[in-house]
mmCIF file of C-alpha atoms in Angstrom:
data_model
loop_
_atom_site.group_PDB
_atom_site.id
_atom_site.type_symbol
_atom_site.label_atom_id
_atom_site.label_comp_id
_atom_site.label_asym_id
_atom_site.label_seq_id
_atom_site.Cartn_x
_atom_site.Cartn_y
_atom_site.Cartn_z
ATOM 1 C CA SER Y 254 10.345 87.150 119.608
ATOM 2 C CA VAL Y 255 10.049 84.214 121.966
ATOM 3 C CA TRP Y 256 10.527 80.612 120.870
ATOM 4 C CA ILE Y 257 9.624 77.291 122.464
ATOM 5 C CA GLN Y 258 10.290 73.737 121.354
ATOM 6 C CA VAL Y 259 7.550 71.119 121.542
ATOM 7 C CA GLN Y 260 8.415 67.460 121.040
ATOM 8 C CA ASP Y 261 5.985 64.907 119.707
ATOM 9 C CA LYS Y 262 6.694 61.232 118.944
ATOM 10 C CA VAL Y 263 8.725 61.915 115.824
ATOM 11 C CA LYS Y 264 9.599 65.595 115.513
ATOM 12 C CA LYS Y 265 10.624 68.783 117.256
ATOM 13 C CA ILE Y 266 8.288 71.675 116.509
ATOM 14 C CA LEU Y 267 9.570 75.202 117.073
ATOM 15 C CA ILE Y 268 6.874 77.732 117.892
ATOM 16 C CA GLY Y 269 7.806 81.383 117.767
ATOM 17 C CA THR Y 270 5.836 84.448 118.725
ATOM 18 C CA VAL Y 271 6.719 87.837 117.365
ATOM 19 C CA TYR Y 272 5.531 91.396 117.865
ATOM 20 C CA ARG Y 273 6.329 94.193 115.456
ATOM 21 C CA SER Y 274 5.331 97.644 116.646
ATOM 22 C CA PRO Y 275 3.761 99.826 113.921
ATOM 23 C CA ASN Y 276 6.746 102.194 113.894
ATOM 24 C CA SER Y 277 9.468 99.507 113.798
ATOM 25 C CA PRO Y 278 12.527 100.293 111.686
ATOM 26 C CA ILE Y 279 12.984 98.475 108.382
ATOM 27 C CA GLU Y 280 15.686 96.262 110.003
ATOM 28 C CA PHE Y 281 12.885 94.337 111.712
ATOM 29 C CA TRP Y 282 12.330 92.294 108.561
ATOM 30 C CA SER Y 283 15.946 91.197 108.182
ATOM 31 C CA LYS Y 284 16.036 90.283 111.881
ATOM 32 C CA LEU Y 285 12.863 88.238 111.461
ATOM 33 C CA ASP Y 286 14.420 86.448 108.497
ATOM 34 C CA LYS Y 287 17.531 85.661 110.604
ATOM 35 C CA CYS Y 288 15.315 84.276 113.397
ATOM 36 C CA ILE Y 289 13.618 81.974 110.923
ATOM 37 C CA GLU Y 290 16.989 80.850 109.514
ATOM 38 C CA LYS Y 291 18.202 80.028 113.040
ATOM 39 C CA ALA Y 292 14.979 78.138 113.733
ATOM 40 C CA TYR Y 293 15.533 76.049 110.588
ATOM 41 C CA GLU Y 294 18.966 75.097 111.936
ATOM 42 C CA MET Y 295 17.161 73.404 114.838
ATOM 43 C CA SER Y 296 14.096 71.945 113.094
ATOM 44 C CA LYS Y 297 12.251 71.954 109.794
ATOM 45 C CA TYR Y 298 8.912 72.071 111.642
ATOM 46 C CA ILE Y 299 8.282 75.739 112.405
ATOM 47 C CA ILE Y 300 5.242 77.750 113.458
ATOM 48 C CA LEU Y 301 5.483 81.520 113.766
ATOM 49 C CA LEU Y 302 2.648 83.697 114.982
ATOM 50 C CA GLY Y 303 1.994 87.074 116.457
ATOM 51 C CA ASP Y 304 1.103 90.676 115.796
ATOM 52 C CA ILE Y 305 3.237 91.936 112.904
ATOM 53 C CA ASN Y 306 1.296 95.124 112.084
ATOM 54 C CA GLU Y 307 1.624 94.627 108.335
ATOM 55 C CA ASP Y 308 -1.740 94.035 106.670
ATOM 56 C CA GLN Y 309 -1.521 90.791 104.725
ATOM 57 C CA LEU Y 310 -4.773 91.610 102.903
ATOM 58 C CA ASN Y 311 -3.022 94.565 101.261
ATOM 59 C CA PHE Y 312 -0.963 93.066 98.414
ATOM 60 C CA SER Y 313 1.367 96.068 98.271
ATOM 61 C CA ASN Y 314 2.711 94.930 101.671
ATOM 62 C CA ASN Y 315 5.277 92.396 100.547
ATOM 63 C CA LYS Y 316 8.005 92.371 103.207
ATOM 64 C CA LEU Y 317 6.594 89.376 105.070
ATOM 65 C CA ARG Y 318 5.516 87.619 101.872
ATOM 66 C CA ASP Y 319 9.070 87.857 100.502
ATOM 67 C CA ILE Y 320 10.496 86.313 103.701
ATOM 68 C CA LEU Y 321 7.951 83.493 103.525
ATOM 69 C CA ILE Y 322 8.777 82.721 99.900
ATOM 70 C CA LEU Y 323 12.514 82.645 100.672
ATOM 71 C CA ASN Y 324 11.945 80.244 103.581
ATOM 72 C CA ASN Y 325 9.315 77.995 101.953
ATOM 73 C CA MET Y 326 6.678 79.024 104.490
ATOM 74 C CA SER Y 327 3.075 80.165 104.221
ATOM 75 C CA ASN Y 328 0.566 82.212 106.174
ATOM 76 C CA VAL Y 329 -2.511 80.054 106.838
ATOM 77 C CA ILE Y 330 -4.757 82.886 108.036
ATOM 78 C CA ASP Y 331 -6.730 84.559 105.250
ATOM 79 C CA GLN Y 332 -9.361 86.555 107.163
ATOM 80 C CA PRO Y 333 -9.122 89.907 108.945
ATOM 81 C CA THR Y 334 -7.782 89.695 112.489
ATOM 82 C CA ARG Y 335 -8.429 93.305 113.461
ATOM 83 C CA VAL Y 336 -11.694 94.953 112.518
ATOM 84 C CA SER Y 337 -12.801 98.467 113.435
ATOM 85 C CA ASN Y 338 -15.491 100.807 112.130
ATOM 86 C CA THR Y 339 -13.101 102.046 109.437
ATOM 87 C CA THR Y 340 -10.601 99.228 108.787
ATOM 88 C CA SER Y 341 -10.368 95.479 108.358
ATOM 89 C CA THR Y 342 -6.810 94.120 108.430
ATOM 90 C CA LEU Y 343 -4.959 90.837 108.729
ATOM 91 C CA ILE Y 344 -2.056 91.708 111.003
ATOM 92 C CA ASP Y 345 -1.932 88.511 113.113
ATOM 93 C CA PRO Y 346 -0.780 85.743 110.769
ATOM 94 C CA ILE Y 347 0.061 82.160 111.603
ATOM 95 C CA ILE Y 348 3.007 81.091 109.504
ATOM 96 C CA ILE Y 349 4.011 77.464 109.068
ATOM 97 C CA SER Y 350 6.871 75.703 107.324
ATOM 98 C CA SER Y 351 5.960 73.452 104.412
ATOM 99 C CA GLU Y 352 6.646 70.328 106.536
ATOM 100 C CA ILE Y 353 3.827 71.100 108.999
ATOM 101 C CA ILE Y 354 0.670 69.156 108.128
ATOM 102 C CA LEU Y 355 -2.246 71.552 108.571
ATOM 103 C CA TYR Y 356 -5.765 70.266 109.214
ATOM 104 C CA ASN Y 357 -7.556 73.567 109.784
ATOM 105 C CA SER Y 358 -6.971 77.220 110.620
ATOM 106 C CA GLY Y 359 -9.071 80.270 111.192
ATOM 107 C CA VAL Y 360 -10.061 83.360 113.079
ATOM 108 C CA SER Y 361 -12.338 83.566 116.081
ATOM 109 C CA GLU Y 362 -13.916 86.763 117.398
ATOM 110 C CA THR Y 363 -12.912 87.865 120.883
ATOM 111 C CA PRO Y 364 -14.798 90.179 123.225
ATOM 112 C CA GLN Y 365 -13.719 93.808 122.773
ATOM 113 C CA ASP Y 366 -12.929 94.136 126.496
ATOM 114 C CA ILE Y 367 -10.305 91.380 126.080
ATOM 115 C CA SER Y 368 -8.638 92.475 122.829
ATOM 116 C CA ASP Y 369 -9.189 94.560 119.726
ATOM 117 C CA HIS Y 370 -7.645 91.676 117.730
ATOM 118 C CA PHE Y 371 -9.412 88.442 116.880
ATOM 119 C CA ALA Y 372 -7.930 85.151 118.015
ATOM 120 C CA THR Y 373 -6.261 82.917 115.431
ATOM 121 C CA TYR Y 374 -5.895 79.148 115.596
ATOM 122 C CA ILE Y 375 -4.534 76.140 113.756
ATOM 123 C CA TYR Y 376 -4.994 72.408 114.000
ATOM 124 C CA ILE Y 377 -1.912 70.480 112.957
ATOM 125 C CA GLU Y 378 -0.763 66.891 112.895
ATOM 126 C CA PHE Y 379 0.738 66.139 116.293
ATOM 127 C CA GLU Y 380 1.517 62.697 117.644
ATOM 128 C CA ALA Y 381 1.347 63.143 121.393
ATOM 129 C CA LEU Y 382 3.779 61.264 123.572
ATOM 130 C CA SER Y 383 2.205 58.846 125.986
ATOM 131 C CA PHE Y 384 3.665 58.317 129.410
ATOM 132 C CA LYS Y 385 3.224 55.355 131.697
ATOM 133 C CA THR Y 386 1.003 56.080 134.635
ATOM 134 C CA TYR Y 387 2.275 55.402 138.094
ATOM 135 C CA LYS Y 388 0.902 55.074 141.589
ATOM 136 C CA ARG Y 389 2.148 57.102 144.474
ATOM 137 C CA CYS Y 390 1.362 57.315 148.122
ATOM 138 C CA VAL Y 391 -0.052 60.610 149.329
ATOM 139 C CA TRP Y 392 0.239 61.382 153.012
ATOM 140 C CA ASN Y 393 -2.242 63.502 154.907
ATOM 141 C CA TYR Y 394 0.001 65.413 157.298
ATOM 142 C CA LYS Y 395 -2.997 66.766 159.232
ATOM 143 C CA ASN Y 396 -3.439 63.285 160.710
ATOM 144 C CA ALA Y 397 0.227 62.710 161.531
ATOM 145 C CA ASP Y 398 1.404 62.052 165.071
ATOM 146 C CA PHE Y 399 4.627 64.081 165.024
ATOM 147 C CA THR Y 400 5.328 63.484 168.702
ATOM 148 C CA LYS Y 401 5.345 59.743 168.104
ATOM 149 C CA LEU Y 402 7.422 60.167 164.909
ATOM 150 C CA ASN Y 403 10.081 62.196 166.752
ATOM 151 C CA GLU Y 404 10.149 59.637 169.554
ATOM 152 C CA LEU Y 405 10.678 56.741 167.100
ATOM 153 C CA ILE Y 406 13.419 58.656 165.254
ATOM 154 C CA ASN Y 407 15.250 59.367 168.510
ATOM 155 C CA LEU Y 408 14.962 55.775 169.765
ATOM 156 C CA HIS Y 409 16.145 54.112 166.558
ATOM 157 C CA ASN Y 410 19.752 52.912 166.306
ATOM 158 C CA TRP Y 411 20.997 54.800 163.242
ATOM 159 C CA SER Y 412 24.617 53.647 163.628
ATOM 160 C CA GLN Y 413 23.955 50.704 161.294
ATOM 161 C CA LEU Y 414 23.880 53.217 158.418
ATOM 162 C CA TYR Y 415 27.614 53.950 158.842
ATOM 163 C CA ASN Y 416 28.699 50.450 157.805
ATOM 164 C CA LYS Y 417 26.845 50.494 154.477
ATOM 165 C CA SER Y 418 27.521 51.923 151.034
ATOM 166 C CA ILE Y 419 25.791 55.220 150.342
ATOM 167 C CA HIS Y 420 23.108 53.460 148.284
ATOM 168 C CA GLU Y 421 22.478 50.769 150.888
ATOM 169 C CA ALA Y 422 22.382 53.376 153.660
ATOM 170 C CA ALA Y 423 19.893 55.499 151.693
ATOM 171 C CA ASP Y 424 17.655 52.480 151.066
ATOM 172 C CA LEU Y 425 17.844 51.420 154.723
ATOM 173 C CA PHE Y 426 17.140 54.953 155.944
ATOM 174 C CA LEU Y 427 14.131 55.291 153.648
ATOM 175 C CA SER Y 428 12.623 51.921 154.549
ATOM 176 C CA THR Y 429 13.132 52.593 158.274
ATOM 177 C CA PHE Y 430 11.649 56.076 157.992
ATOM 178 C CA LEU Y 431 8.602 54.867 156.072
ATOM 179 C CA GLU Y 432 8.098 51.985 158.480
#
């Protein structure tokens, strides 16, 4: 599994991806449960998705369902995610903790040359952080006169930097350089 943390205005959301190979040992499920427990130690907002290779449309498959019940989580995908000529399975769930506010979820077909699994998606409540914009100067170095720049650097009396504090010297250096 791989986990990332996404921060919105009010909460940390942990998003985990998991892959379970079809021939995984039974210990996979206890390890998955431990991962979820560790995630809950960091945040109550959890999203877990991936290819688990346990058909959630087959009600005799209960290993994942049991883990979800124990952790107050739910799978929001209810359609097949892998369809062939002979099978139709839901092996790519999206699991969310009860604190996640879900607006919509679903399955979207993908071209066969990209994947034999369908894509899954969710829309959740997310209050994006806004950042102040800023202006910056962009220099076009193709138009620079480096000969002149080197000449000005060599001719300048830099000794005045030695009598200043480090901050004053840095400010003076920068203003002189930009000038």
